[in-house]
PDB file of C-alpha atoms and ligand atoms in Angstrom:
ATOM      1  CA  UNK A   1    -116.956  44.576 194.651  1.00 67.00           C
ATOM      2  CA  UNK A   2    -113.286  45.307 193.338  1.00 86.00           C
ATOM      3  CA  UNK A   3    -112.503  48.825 192.591  1.00 94.00           C
ATOM      4  CA  UNK A   4    -112.105  49.902 188.938  1.00 97.00           C
ATOM      5  CA  UNK A   5    -108.859  51.253 189.616  1.00 98.00           C
ATOM      6  CA  UNK A   6    -106.557  50.617 192.956  1.00 98.00           C
ATOM      7  CA  UNK A   7    -103.360  51.604 193.568  1.00 98.00           C
ATOM      8  CA  UNK A   8    -101.342  50.745 196.636  1.00 98.00           C
ATOM      9  CA  UNK A   9     -97.933  52.457 197.797  1.00 98.00           C
ATOM     10  CA  UNK A  10     -97.008  52.678 194.323  1.00 98.00           C
ATOM     11  CA  UNK A  11     -93.442  54.111 193.528  1.00 98.00           C
ATOM     12  CA  UNK A  12     -91.308  54.745 190.252  1.00 97.00           C
ATOM     13  CA  UNK A  13     -87.850  55.655 190.037  1.00 96.00           C
ATOM     14  CA  UNK A  14     -86.614  56.289 186.511  1.00 94.00           C
ATOM     15  CA  UNK A  15     -82.765  55.509 186.265  1.00 86.00           C
ATOM     16  CA  UNK A  16     -81.893  58.714 184.944  1.00 78.00           C
ATOM     17  CA  UNK A  17     -79.264  59.580 182.368  1.00 81.00           C
ATOM     18  CA  UNK A  18     -75.789  60.110 182.955  1.00 81.00           C
ATOM     19  CA  UNK A  19     -74.606  63.676 182.406  1.00 83.00           C
ATOM     20  CA  UNK A  20     -71.024  64.824 181.366  1.00 84.00           C
ATOM     21  CA  UNK A  21     -70.165  65.759 184.905  1.00 83.00           C
ATOM     22  CA  UNK A  22     -71.447  62.169 185.942  1.00 80.00           C
ATOM     23  CA  UNK A  23     -68.967  60.681 183.445  1.00 83.00           C
ATOM     24  CA  UNK A  24     -66.183  63.013 184.551  1.00 83.00           C
ATOM     25  CA  UNK A  25     -66.725  62.114 188.323  1.00 84.00           C
ATOM     26  CA  UNK A  26     -67.236  58.409 187.606  1.00 82.00           C
ATOM     27  CA  UNK A  27     -70.648  58.686 189.315  1.00 82.00           C
ATOM     28  CA  UNK A  28     -74.026  56.980 188.603  1.00 81.00           C
ATOM     29  CA  UNK A  29     -76.781  59.091 187.359  1.00 78.00           C
ATOM     30  CA  UNK A  30     -79.112  60.306 190.058  1.00 82.00           C
ATOM     31  CA  UNK A  31     -82.220  58.575 189.842  1.00 87.00           C
ATOM     32  CA  UNK A  32     -85.598  60.564 189.224  1.00 91.00           C
ATOM     33  CA  UNK A  33     -88.108  59.513 191.974  1.00 95.00           C
ATOM     34  CA  UNK A  34     -91.289  60.317 189.787  1.00 96.00           C
ATOM     35  CA  UNK A  35     -93.677  58.453 192.308  1.00 98.00           C
ATOM     36  CA  UNK A  36     -93.131  58.180 196.274  1.00 97.00           C
ATOM     37  CA  UNK A  37     -95.758  55.832 197.427  1.00 97.00           C
ATOM     38  CA  UNK A  38     -99.048  56.643 196.009  1.00 97.00           C
ATOM     39  CA  UNK A  39    -102.522  55.184 197.178  1.00 97.00           C
ATOM     40  CA  UNK A  40    -105.805  55.662 195.190  1.00 97.00           C
ATOM     41  CA  UNK A  41    -108.955  54.103 194.544  1.00 97.00           C
ATOM     42  CA  UNK A  42    -111.489  54.769 191.703  1.00 97.00           C
ATOM     43  CA  UNK A  43    -114.715  53.024 191.620  1.00 97.00           C
ATOM     44  CA  UNK A  44    -116.935  52.220 188.718  1.00 96.00           C
ATOM     45  CA  UNK A  45    -119.017  55.143 187.516  1.00 96.00           C
ATOM     46  CA  UNK A  46    -116.487  57.591 189.239  1.00 97.00           C
ATOM     47  CA  UNK A  47    -114.502  60.523 187.637  1.00 97.00           C
ATOM     48  CA  UNK A  48    -111.403  61.532 189.397  1.00 98.00           C
ATOM     49  CA  UNK A  49    -109.199  64.387 188.254  1.00 97.00           C
ATOM     50  CA  UNK A  50    -105.678  64.277 188.978  1.00 97.00           C
ATOM     51  CA  UNK A  51    -104.246  67.704 189.313  1.00 96.00           C
ATOM     52  CA  UNK A  52    -100.741  69.024 190.356  1.00 94.00           C
ATOM     53  CA  UNK A  53     -97.795  71.035 189.121  1.00 92.00           C
ATOM     54  CA  UNK A  54     -95.578  70.072 186.165  1.00 93.00           C
ATOM     55  CA  UNK A  55     -93.429  67.128 187.305  1.00 94.00           C
ATOM     56  CA  UNK A  56     -95.867  65.938 190.103  1.00 96.00           C
ATOM     57  CA  UNK A  57     -96.070  62.307 188.506  1.00 97.00           C
ATOM     58  CA  UNK A  58     -99.372  62.441 186.953  1.00 97.00           C
ATOM     59  CA  UNK A  59     -98.329  61.091 183.500  1.00 96.00           C
ATOM     60  CA  UNK A  60     -96.132  58.549 185.134  1.00 97.00           C
ATOM     61  CA  UNK A  61     -98.974  57.120 187.215  1.00 98.00           C
ATOM     62  CA  UNK A  62    -101.260  56.980 184.224  1.00 97.00           C
ATOM     63  CA  UNK A  63     -98.571  55.063 182.138  1.00 96.00           C
ATOM     64  CA  UNK A  64     -98.202  52.667 184.763  1.00 97.00           C
ATOM     65  CA  UNK A  65    -102.101  52.057 184.790  1.00 97.00           C
ATOM     66  CA  UNK A  66    -101.962  51.792 180.980  1.00 94.00           C
ATOM     67  CA  UNK A  67     -98.949  49.086 181.299  1.00 94.00           C
ATOM     68  CA  UNK A  68     -96.716  51.322 179.335  1.00 93.00           C
ATOM     69  CA  UNK A  69     -94.334  51.808 182.471  1.00 95.00           C
ATOM     70  CA  UNK A  70     -93.530  49.239 184.945  1.00 96.00           C
ATOM     71  CA  UNK A  71     -93.446  50.379 188.817  1.00 97.00           C
ATOM     72  CA  UNK A  72     -90.381  50.035 190.854  1.00 97.00           C
ATOM     73  CA  UNK A  73     -92.575  49.061 193.833  1.00 97.00           C
ATOM     74  CA  UNK A  74     -96.146  48.791 195.137  1.00 98.00           C
ATOM     75  CA  UNK A  75     -98.905  47.515 193.273  1.00 97.00           C
ATOM     76  CA  UNK A  76    -101.695  48.752 190.876  1.00 98.00           C
ATOM     77  CA  UNK A  77    -104.933  46.888 189.686  1.00 98.00           C
ATOM     78  CA  UNK A  78    -107.316  47.816 186.784  1.00 97.00           C
ATOM     79  CA  UNK A  79    -110.611  46.220 187.081  1.00 97.00           C
ATOM     80  CA  UNK A  80    -109.178  43.748 189.536  1.00 96.00           C
ATOM     81  CA  UNK A  81    -106.020  42.709 187.168  1.00 97.00           C
ATOM     82  CA  UNK A  82    -102.483  43.501 188.418  1.00 97.00           C
ATOM     83  CA  UNK A  83    -100.936  45.712 185.803  1.00 97.00           C
ATOM     84  CA  UNK A  84     -97.248  44.566 186.657  1.00 96.00           C
ATOM     85  CA  UNK A  85     -98.157  40.796 187.035  1.00 97.00           C
ATOM     86  CA  UNK A  86    -100.529  40.528 184.099  1.00 96.00           C
ATOM     87  CA  UNK A  87    -100.044  43.313 181.692  1.00 95.00           C
ATOM     88  CA  UNK A  88    -101.848  41.407 178.659  1.00 91.00           C
ATOM     89  CA  UNK A  89    -105.093  40.941 180.740  1.00 92.00           C
ATOM     90  CA  UNK A  90    -104.785  44.491 182.068  1.00 94.00           C
ATOM     91  CA  UNK A  91    -104.564  45.776 178.427  1.00 89.00           C
ATOM     92  CA  UNK A  92    -107.704  44.871 177.479  1.00 87.00           C
ATOM     93  CA  UNK A  93    -109.562  46.501 180.393  1.00 93.00           C
ATOM     94  CA  UNK A  94    -108.011  50.005 180.093  1.00 94.00           C
ATOM     95  CA  UNK A  95    -108.232  52.646 177.333  1.00 94.00           C
ATOM     96  CA  UNK A  96    -105.890  55.571 177.454  1.00 94.00           C
ATOM     97  CA  UNK A  97    -105.462  59.032 175.806  1.00 94.00           C
ATOM     98  CA  UNK A  98    -101.885  60.126 176.541  1.00 88.00           C
ATOM     99  CA  UNK A  99    -100.616  63.745 175.861  1.00 77.00           C
ATOM    100  CA  UNK A 100     -98.109  62.550 173.319  1.00 74.00           C
ATOM    101  CA  UNK A 101     -99.006  61.395 169.878  1.00 68.00           C
ATOM    102  CA  UNK A 102     -95.628  59.691 169.314  1.00 78.00           C
ATOM    103  CA  UNK A 103     -97.305  56.112 169.605  1.00 85.00           C
ATOM    104  CA  UNK A 104     -99.136  56.527 166.155  1.00 93.00           C
ATOM    105  CA  UNK A 105     -97.715  55.464 162.756  1.00 94.00           C
ATOM    106  CA  UNK A 106     -96.932  58.647 160.852  1.00 94.00           C
ATOM    107  CA  UNK A 107     -96.802  57.455 157.237  1.00 95.00           C
ATOM    108  CA  UNK A 108    -100.242  55.448 157.340  1.00 96.00           C
ATOM    109  CA  UNK A 109    -103.696  56.757 157.415  1.00 97.00           C
ATOM    110  CA  UNK A 110    -105.980  57.476 160.421  1.00 96.00           C
ATOM    111  CA  UNK A 111    -108.188  54.568 159.460  1.00 96.00           C
ATOM    112  CA  UNK A 112    -105.209  52.061 159.250  1.00 97.00           C
ATOM    113  CA  UNK A 113    -103.911  53.381 162.426  1.00 96.00           C
ATOM    114  CA  UNK A 114    -107.027  52.500 164.251  1.00 96.00           C
ATOM    115  CA  UNK A 115    -107.305  49.277 162.464  1.00 96.00           C
ATOM    116  CA  UNK A 116    -104.046  48.422 163.839  1.00 95.00           C
ATOM    117  CA  UNK A 117    -104.740  49.251 167.300  1.00 92.00           C
ATOM    118  CA  UNK A 118    -108.101  47.630 167.425  1.00 93.00           C
ATOM    119  CA  UNK A 119    -106.456  44.480 166.306  1.00 92.00           C
ATOM    120  CA  UNK A 120    -104.027  44.586 169.085  1.00 86.00           C
ATOM    121  CA  UNK A 121    -107.066  44.756 171.181  1.00 85.00           C
ATOM    122  CA  UNK A 122    -108.741  41.849 169.755  1.00 86.00           C
ATOM    123  CA  UNK A 123    -111.211  43.620 167.401  1.00 91.00           C
ATOM    124  CA  UNK A 124    -111.512  42.321 163.804  1.00 94.00           C
ATOM    125  CA  UNK A 125    -114.030  42.319 161.098  1.00 95.00           C
ATOM    126  CA  UNK A 126    -117.373  44.018 160.868  1.00 96.00           C
ATOM    127  CA  UNK A 127    -117.059  44.752 164.671  1.00 95.00           C
ATOM    128  CA  UNK A 128    -113.975  46.566 164.125  1.00 96.00           C
ATOM    129  CA  UNK A 129    -115.321  48.512 161.137  1.00 96.00           C
ATOM    130  CA  UNK A 130    -118.429  49.717 162.811  1.00 96.00           C
ATOM    131  CA  UNK A 131    -116.287  50.840 165.985  1.00 95.00           C
ATOM    132  CA  UNK A 132    -113.794  52.671 164.006  1.00 96.00           C
ATOM    133  CA  UNK A 133    -116.666  54.352 161.980  1.00 95.00           C
ATOM    134  CA  UNK A 134    -118.616  55.236 164.813  1.00 95.00           C
ATOM    135  CA  UNK A 135    -115.685  56.588 167.122  1.00 95.00           C
ATOM    136  CA  UNK A 136    -114.277  58.561 164.097  1.00 95.00           C
ATOM    137  CA  UNK A 137    -117.754  60.195 163.578  1.00 94.00           C
ATOM    138  CA  UNK A 138    -117.948  60.894 167.715  1.00 91.00           C
ATOM    139  CA  UNK A 139    -114.495  62.795 167.481  1.00 92.00           C
ATOM    140  CA  UNK A 140    -115.511  64.455 164.018  1.00 92.00           C
ATOM    141  CA  UNK A 141    -112.796  62.879 162.010  1.00 94.00           C
ATOM    142  CA  UNK A 142    -114.884  61.196 159.364  1.00 93.00           C
ATOM    143  CA  UNK A 143    -113.609  63.862 156.605  1.00 93.00           C
ATOM    144  CA  UNK A 144    -109.866  62.938 157.430  1.00 95.00           C
ATOM    145  CA  UNK A 145    -109.980  59.193 158.204  1.00 96.00           C
ATOM    146  CA  UNK A 146    -107.985  58.429 154.730  1.00 96.00           C
ATOM    147  CA  UNK A 147    -105.461  61.347 155.322  1.00 97.00           C
ATOM    148  CA  UNK A 148    -102.064  60.408 156.737  1.00 97.00           C
ATOM    149  CA  UNK A 149    -101.534  60.772 160.285  1.00 95.00           C
ATOM    150  CA  UNK A 150     -98.433  62.985 159.801  1.00 94.00           C
ATOM    151  CA  UNK A 151    -100.740  65.302 157.872  1.00 95.00           C
ATOM    152  CA  UNK A 152    -103.124  65.875 160.516  1.00 94.00           C
ATOM    153  CA  UNK A 153    -103.248  69.077 162.872  1.00 93.00           C
ATOM    154  CA  UNK A 154    -102.324  68.937 166.529  1.00 91.00           C
ATOM    155  CA  UNK A 155    -105.942  68.782 167.623  1.00 91.00           C
ATOM    156  CA  UNK A 156    -106.965  66.265 164.841  1.00 93.00           C
ATOM    157  CA  UNK A 157    -104.291  64.065 166.245  1.00 93.00           C
ATOM    158  CA  UNK A 158    -105.424  64.421 169.636  1.00 92.00           C
ATOM    159  CA  UNK A 159    -109.030  63.347 168.417  1.00 92.00           C
ATOM    160  CA  UNK A 160    -107.484  60.219 166.975  1.00 94.00           C
ATOM    161  CA  UNK A 161    -105.840  59.284 170.364  1.00 93.00           C
ATOM    162  CA  UNK A 162    -109.260  59.888 171.926  1.00 93.00           C
ATOM    163  CA  UNK A 163    -110.811  57.507 169.346  1.00 94.00           C
ATOM    164  CA  UNK A 164    -108.248  54.959 170.068  1.00 94.00           C
ATOM    165  CA  UNK A 165    -108.717  55.202 173.781  1.00 93.00           C
ATOM    166  CA  UNK A 166    -112.197  54.036 173.311  1.00 93.00           C
ATOM    167  CA  UNK A 167    -111.777  51.434 170.758  1.00 92.00           C
ATOM    168  CA  UNK A 168    -112.286  48.431 172.781  1.00 87.00           C
ATOM    169  CA  UNK A 169    -114.980  49.863 175.102  1.00 90.00           C
ATOM    170  CA  UNK A 170    -112.845  49.335 178.219  1.00 93.00           C
ATOM    171  CA  UNK A 171    -114.199  49.687 181.625  1.00 96.00           C
ATOM    172  CA  UNK A 172    -111.386  51.951 182.802  1.00 97.00           C
ATOM    173  CA  UNK A 173    -110.238  55.084 180.640  1.00 97.00           C
ATOM    174  CA  UNK A 174    -107.346  57.250 181.501  1.00 97.00           C
ATOM    175  CA  UNK A 175    -107.082  60.808 180.021  1.00 96.00           C
ATOM    176  CA  UNK A 176    -104.010  62.866 180.120  1.00 96.00           C
ATOM    177  CA  UNK A 177    -104.672  66.497 179.315  1.00 94.00           C
ATOM    178  CA  UNK A 178    -107.120  65.296 176.792  1.00 92.00           C
ATOM    179  CA  UNK A 179    -108.602  68.587 175.951  1.00 92.00           C
ATOM    180  CA  UNK A 180    -105.450  70.600 175.781  1.00 88.00           C
ATOM    181  CA  UNK A 181    -105.087  71.058 171.965  1.00 87.00           C
ATOM    182  CA  UNK A 182    -108.970  70.976 171.208  1.00 91.00           C
ATOM    183  CA  UNK A 183    -110.901  74.018 170.073  1.00 92.00           C
ATOM    184  CA  UNK A 184    -113.334  75.160 172.763  1.00 92.00           C
ATOM    185  CA  UNK A 185    -116.471  73.677 171.282  1.00 93.00           C
ATOM    186  CA  UNK A 186    -114.881  70.304 170.864  1.00 91.00           C
ATOM    187  CA  UNK A 187    -113.220  70.484 174.428  1.00 92.00           C
ATOM    188  CA  UNK A 188    -116.619  71.224 175.849  1.00 93.00           C
ATOM    189  CA  UNK A 189    -118.296  68.181 173.833  1.00 91.00           C
ATOM    190  CA  UNK A 190    -115.509  65.869 174.911  1.00 92.00           C
ATOM    191  CA  UNK A 191    -116.174  66.843 178.535  1.00 94.00           C
ATOM    192  CA  UNK A 192    -119.819  66.013 178.022  1.00 94.00           C
ATOM    193  CA  UNK A 193    -119.061  62.731 176.486  1.00 92.00           C
ATOM    194  CA  UNK A 194    -116.971  61.849 179.212  1.00 94.00           C
ATOM    195  CA  UNK A 195    -119.192  62.793 182.025  1.00 95.00           C
ATOM    196  CA  UNK A 196    -122.501  61.763 180.645  1.00 94.00           C
ATOM    197  CA  UNK A 197    -121.875  58.989 178.324  1.00 93.00           C
ATOM    198  CA  UNK A 198    -118.654  57.132 179.710  1.00 94.00           C
ATOM    199  CA  UNK A 199    -119.319  57.875 183.502  1.00 96.00           C
ATOM    200  CA  UNK A 200    -123.009  58.172 184.230  1.00 95.00           C
ATOM    201  CA  UNK A 201    -124.536  56.159 181.352  1.00 94.00           C
ATOM    202  CA  UNK A 202    -121.885  53.332 180.817  1.00 94.00           C
ATOM    203  CA  UNK A 203    -120.461  53.444 184.477  1.00 96.00           C
ATOM    204  CA  UNK A 204    -116.811  53.439 183.455  1.00 96.00           C
ATOM    205  CA  UNK A 205    -114.192  54.729 185.795  1.00 97.00           C
ATOM    206  CA  UNK A 206    -112.364  57.699 184.522  1.00 97.00           C
ATOM    207  CA  UNK A 207    -109.049  58.936 185.730  1.00 98.00           C
ATOM    208  CA  UNK A 208    -108.455  62.430 184.245  1.00 96.00           C
ATOM    209  CA  UNK A 209    -105.212  64.481 184.442  1.00 96.00           C
ATOM    210  CA  UNK A 210    -105.610  68.202 183.905  1.00 94.00           C
ATOM    211  CA  UNK A 211    -103.948  71.718 184.744  1.00 90.00           C
ATOM    212  CA  UNK A 212    -107.244  73.246 184.132  1.00 90.00           C
ATOM    213  CA  UNK A 213    -108.848  73.699 187.775  1.00 92.00           C
ATOM    214  CA  UNK A 214    -112.151  74.878 186.100  1.00 92.00           C
ATOM    215  CA  UNK A 215    -112.288  71.584 184.162  1.00 93.00           C
ATOM    216  CA  UNK A 216    -111.509  69.635 187.132  1.00 94.00           C
ATOM    217  CA  UNK A 217    -114.241  71.521 189.148  1.00 94.00           C
ATOM    218  CA  UNK A 218    -116.795  70.988 186.244  1.00 92.00           C
ATOM    219  CA  UNK A 219    -115.984  67.481 185.647  1.00 93.00           C
ATOM    220  CA  UNK A 220    -114.784  65.400 188.819  1.00 95.00           C
ATOM    221  CA  UNK A 221    -116.532  63.781 191.420  1.00 93.00           C
ATOM    222  CA  UNK A 222    -113.323  63.728 193.400  1.00 96.00           C
ATOM    223  CA  UNK A 223    -109.927  65.630 192.860  1.00 97.00           C
ATOM    224  CA  UNK A 224    -106.641  64.251 193.700  1.00 97.00           C
ATOM    225  CA  UNK A 225    -103.687  66.706 194.302  1.00 96.00           C
ATOM    226  CA  UNK A 226    -100.323  65.369 193.442  1.00 96.00           C
ATOM    227  CA  UNK A 227     -97.112  67.161 194.326  1.00 95.00           C
ATOM    228  CA  UNK A 228     -93.579  65.575 194.103  1.00 95.00           C
ATOM    229  CA  UNK A 229     -94.860  61.989 193.367  1.00 97.00           C
ATOM    230  CA  UNK A 230     -97.352  61.857 196.396  1.00 97.00           C
ATOM    231  CA  UNK A 231    -100.934  62.408 197.082  1.00 97.00           C
ATOM    232  CA  UNK A 232    -100.979  65.656 198.871  1.00 95.00           C
ATOM    233  CA  UNK A 233    -104.660  65.822 199.327  1.00 95.00           C
ATOM    234  CA  UNK A 234    -107.810  64.453 197.873  1.00 96.00           C
ATOM    235  CA  UNK A 235    -111.614  65.501 198.043  1.00 95.00           C
ATOM    236  CA  UNK A 236    -114.390  67.437 196.440  1.00 95.00           C
ATOM    237  CA  UNK A 237    -113.094  70.449 194.313  1.00 94.00           C
ATOM    238  CA  UNK A 238    -114.581  73.038 196.553  1.00 93.00           C
ATOM    239  CA  UNK A 239    -113.149  71.516 199.943  1.00 93.00           C
ATOM    240  CA  UNK A 240    -109.679  71.045 198.245  1.00 93.00           C
ATOM    241  CA  UNK A 241    -109.753  74.543 196.826  1.00 91.00           C
ATOM    242  CA  UNK A 242    -107.654  76.274 199.259  1.00 91.00           C
ATOM    243  CA  UNK A 243    -104.883  73.770 199.210  1.00 91.00           C
ATOM    244  CA  UNK A 244    -104.952  73.990 195.211  1.00 90.00           C
ATOM    245  CA  UNK A 245    -104.615  77.507 195.317  1.00 88.00           C
ATOM    246  CA  UNK A 246    -101.876  77.107 197.832  1.00 88.00           C
ATOM    247  CA  UNK A 247     -99.787  74.826 195.605  1.00 87.00           C
ATOM    248  CA  UNK A 248     -99.989  76.723 192.547  1.00 85.00           C
ATOM    249  CA  UNK A 249     -99.602  80.016 194.135  1.00 85.00           C
ATOM    250  CA  UNK A 250     -96.233  78.881 195.768  1.00 82.00           C
ATOM    251  CA  UNK A 251     -94.861  77.957 192.456  1.00 81.00           C
ATOM    252  CA  UNK A 252     -96.075  81.212 190.861  1.00 82.00           C
ATOM    253  CA  UNK A 253     -94.263  83.010 193.779  1.00 85.00           C
ATOM    254  CA  UNK A 254     -91.047  81.662 193.168  1.00 83.00           C
ATOM    255  CA  UNK A 255     -91.317  82.122 189.360  1.00 84.00           C
ATOM    256  CA  UNK A 256     -92.447  85.741 190.074  1.00 84.00           C
ATOM    257  CA  UNK A 257     -89.380  86.144 192.205  1.00 86.00           C
ATOM    258  CA  UNK A 258     -87.105  85.088 189.223  1.00 85.00           C
ATOM    259  CA  UNK A 259     -88.981  87.241 186.782  1.00 85.00           C
ATOM    260  CA  UNK A 260     -88.079  90.355 189.209  1.00 85.00           C
ATOM    261  CA  UNK A 261     -84.447  89.278 189.259  1.00 86.00           C
ATOM    262  CA  UNK A 262     -84.361  89.324 185.623  1.00 86.00           C
ATOM    263  CA  UNK A 263     -86.161  92.621 185.013  1.00 85.00           C
ATOM    264  CA  UNK A 264     -85.711  94.626 188.206  1.00 83.00           C
ATOM    265  CA  UNK A 265     -86.445  97.899 186.352  1.00 80.00           C
ATOM    266  CA  UNK A 266     -89.670  96.796 184.935  1.00 78.00           C
ATOM    267  CA  UNK A 267     -91.198  94.920 187.581  1.00 74.00           C
ATOM    268  CA  UNK A 268     -92.293  95.965 191.117  1.00 76.00           C
ATOM    269  CA  UNK A 269     -91.025  93.698 193.869  1.00 73.00           C
ATOM    270  CA  UNK A 270     -93.067  90.274 194.099  1.00 70.00           C
ATOM    271  CA  UNK A 271     -94.124  90.809 197.813  1.00 65.00           C
ATOM    272  CA  UNK A 272     -95.926  94.020 197.049  1.00 55.00           C
ATOM    273  CA  UNK A 273     -98.057  92.236 194.118  1.00 50.00           C
ATOM    274  CA  UNK A 274    -101.244  90.081 194.625  1.00 51.00           C
ATOM    275  CA  UNK A 275    -100.685  86.409 194.346  1.00 47.00           C
ATOM    276  CA  UNK A 276    -102.139  84.504 191.243  1.00 45.00           C
ATOM    277  CA  UNK A 277    -105.050  82.977 193.302  1.00 45.00           C
ATOM    278  CA  UNK A 278    -106.175  86.279 194.925  1.00 46.00           C
ATOM    279  CA  UNK A 279    -109.588  87.676 193.739  1.00 43.00           C
ATOM    280  CA  UNK A 280    -110.614  84.460 192.345  1.00 41.00           C
ATOM    281  CA  UNK A 281    -114.361  83.550 192.480  1.00 42.00           C
ATOM    282  CA  UNK A 282    -113.771  80.366 194.400  1.00 41.00           C
ATOM    283  CA  UNK A 283    -111.592  82.227 197.185  1.00 34.00           C
TER     284      UNK A 283
HETATM  285  N1  ATP B 301     -88.712  58.332 181.279  1.00 52.94           N
HETATM  286  C1  ATP B 301     -88.262  59.128 182.108  1.00 52.94           C
HETATM  287  N2  ATP B 301     -86.902  59.132 182.533  1.00 52.94           N
HETATM  288  C2  ATP B 301     -86.453  59.944 183.509  1.00 52.94           C
HETATM  289  N3  ATP B 301     -87.387  60.791 184.192  1.00 52.94           N
HETATM  290  C3  ATP B 301     -88.772  60.883 183.885  1.00 52.94           C
HETATM  291  C4  ATP B 301     -89.007  60.079 182.681  1.00 52.94           C
HETATM  292  N4  ATP B 301     -90.484  60.318 182.563  1.00 52.94           N
HETATM  293  C5  ATP B 301     -90.764  61.131 183.602  1.00 52.94           C
HETATM  294  N5  ATP B 301     -89.530  61.502 184.134  1.00 52.94           N
HETATM  295  C6  ATP B 301     -89.714  62.439 185.567  1.00 52.94           C
HETATM  296  O1  ATP B 301     -90.635  61.990 186.392  1.00 52.94           O
HETATM  297  C7  ATP B 301     -91.090  63.272 186.990  1.00 52.94           C
HETATM  298  C8  ATP B 301     -92.594  62.970 186.904  1.00 52.94           C
HETATM  299  O2  ATP B 301     -93.117  63.440 185.407  1.00 52.94           O
HETATM  300  P1  ATP B 301     -94.485  63.197 184.793  1.00 52.94           P
HETATM  301  O3  ATP B 301     -94.472  63.432 183.426  1.00 52.94           O
HETATM  302  O4  ATP B 301     -95.098  61.994 185.294  1.00 52.94           O
HETATM  303  O5  ATP B 301     -95.061  64.672 185.579  1.00 52.94           O
HETATM  304  P2  ATP B 301     -96.642  65.233 185.253  1.00 52.94           P
HETATM  305  O6  ATP B 301     -97.068  65.480 186.669  1.00 52.94           O
HETATM  306  O7  ATP B 301     -97.336  64.448 184.069  1.00 52.94           O
HETATM  307  O8  ATP B 301     -96.116  66.661 184.637  1.00 52.94           O
HETATM  308  P3  ATP B 301     -96.755  67.644 183.522  1.00 52.94           P
HETATM  309  O9  ATP B 301     -97.583  68.209 184.343  1.00 52.94           O
HETATM  310  O10 ATP B 301     -95.623  68.531 183.188  1.00 52.94           O
HETATM  311  O11 ATP B 301     -97.112  66.851 182.534  1.00 52.94           O
HETATM  312  C9  ATP B 301     -90.587  64.302 186.445  1.00 52.94           C
HETATM  313  O12 ATP B 301     -89.548  64.955 187.186  1.00 52.94           O
HETATM  314  C10 ATP B 301     -89.817  63.944 185.133  1.00 52.94           C
HETATM  315  O13 ATP B 301     -88.624  64.703 184.705  1.00 52.94           O
HETATM  316 MG1   MG B 302     -97.935  64.998 182.403  1.00 52.94          MG
END
């Protein structure tokens, strides 16, 4: 059986924008290497959490799988379809909920937005109406369905994005910090929907980027730790826990030192303070 998501030696270098000093020195802008050879497999009925510090490349990986960004080299398949070679075919097999809501139309209503994206995915007529109504009810948006997108709160916009991600009932769903702007009750409910309905009952493959390690622990079958565009480690949460702590502590330590340089009179030197991961229940 083909894996639901397969990624092989995937790399992405963004071209980078020229700065003033590039212009002055007659120099090409430095490319940004967002992904440096990623390998990853997610099977049907599996939920994998993608964790890693800011800039690790999580969003870039999800955007490539969603066919929104083209890889520089390497290959990626969703549901057996190569995302770079057959983006149209790939698109109908993958739903995505990204962290930014810029991809919606701000002047039209929630319903009109969802109708538009449903049509792009080949949904029309009664089936489309039924799906939109069911999904807006699922994410608690029935009350605001005829409101303009621009008038929604941050969390409401996030919920429209969740509804859109599930419109076409795709076998693969990607979530980028999906619970970030949700209130605690809704965040918990979304986690339940993802775990129980999407993964356990419907057997979908879910790749879920999060900064919340408790969320990763609670949700995921497997955790993939990304740093600097590479997979540093992967496995069950408990087994990976020391490496997760090490990566996030190293960043916290560098920033603590900068804070001490800024406020030496107010702070004790970083070396004498306990690091961020100490004293946690997971050790
Ligand atoms: N369109 C772009 N052009 C240039 N560089 C980019 C672009 N998109 C992302 N990058 C760079 O690629 C790297 C990876 O970014 P990405 O958004 O994938 O990280 P991330 O792991 O999602 O981080 P975060 O936790 O902050 O969301 C970063 O250094 C970022 O600045
Ligand atoms: Mg990101």
